[in-house]
Amino acid sequence: MTSTSWPFGTDADRDDPLTRLRIPVTGTHPMWRYIATFDRDSEARPTDLEARQLASYIEAYKERWFNERYKAKLMERALDVDAVTRIFHKWGEDDWSYRVDTWQYGPYWVPVAPRLRGGQYDDAKVGPLSLVQVMDRDHSMHTKYPSKDWAAWKADHPDVFPA
C-alpha cells in the first residue's frame, strides 16, 4: 500500500499486523470514525483469538447496521469507517476495557484502569473482564444481558467465540 493510498495518516497504524484483519490500531481519541479500534497504548497485545474476536465484532456491526451495497463501499478502504468508535484497551491477560469516543462524562474506561478499581472513581465496580465480557457489556444496552443479535452472532461463530 502506498502512502498516498493510506488516508488515515498517523491516526491508524498502517503496518500493524491487526490492520490486516481490518482492526484499526489507534490512540484513545481517533480522528476517524472507525467501528472499533485497538488502543496502541495498551499494556498488552491481543492474542490471536482476541484479534479474531475484535475483527468479528467489527463484522457483526456491519452485518447488523449496513446493507450489502454500503458494505461493499466500506471494502474500498483498508479500514471500516462510519460509526461511533469503540476503543478497546488491554491491560493484561483477560483484563480488557472499552470506551466510546463520544463519552464526555463518567469513567474514562469501563472497567476502569486496574489501579482505580475499587476506588471512588469505580462506578461500575467490575473487572477484570475478558474481551468477550467487555463486548457483551457494550452490547447490553444498560441491561444485565447482551442483545439477542449479539448473542446470536456469537453462537453462529463458535470458532471465534468458543463456549
Short mmCIF file of C-alpha atoms in Angstrom, two decimals, residues 27-30 35-37 39 57 84-89 97-105 107-111 134 138:
data_model
loop_
_atom_site.label_atom_id
_atom_site.label_comp_id
_atom_site.label_asym_id
_atom_site.label_seq_id
_atom_site.Cartn_x
_atom_site.Cartn_y
_atom_site.Cartn_z
CA GLY A 27 -4.86 6.14 20.25
CA THR A 28 -7.68 6.74 22.70
CA HIS A 29 -9.10 9.64 20.65
CA PRO A 30 -9.03 8.58 17.00
CA ILE A 35 -16.36 0.96 14.04
CA ALA A 36 -13.90 -0.29 16.66
CA THR A 37 -10.19 0.10 17.35
CA ASP A 39 -5.64 1.17 21.66
CA TYR A 57 -17.06 -7.56 16.48
CA VAL A 84 -19.34 5.82 16.72
CA THR A 85 -15.99 4.31 17.61
CA ARG A 86 -15.46 1.78 20.38
CA ILE A 87 -11.85 1.76 21.57
CA PHE A 88 -10.66 -1.45 23.24
CA HIS A 89 -7.74 -1.42 25.68
CA SER A 97 -11.73 -2.20 28.99
CA TYR A 98 -13.52 -0.16 26.37
CA ARG A 99 -14.63 3.39 25.84
CA VAL A 100 -16.82 5.12 23.30
CA ASP A 101 -15.26 8.14 21.61
CA THR A 102 -18.38 10.24 22.24
CA TRP A 103 -18.35 9.75 26.01
CA GLN A 104 -17.97 13.06 27.82
CA TYR A 105 -18.91 12.08 31.37
CA PRO A 107 -15.31 6.84 33.79
CA TYR A 108 -12.75 7.02 31.02
CA TRP A 109 -12.59 3.23 30.64
CA VAL A 110 -15.15 0.58 31.59
CA PRO A 111 -13.99 -1.23 33.61
CA VAL A 134 -16.38 -6.31 27.66
CA ASP A 138 -21.08 -2.92 25.30
#
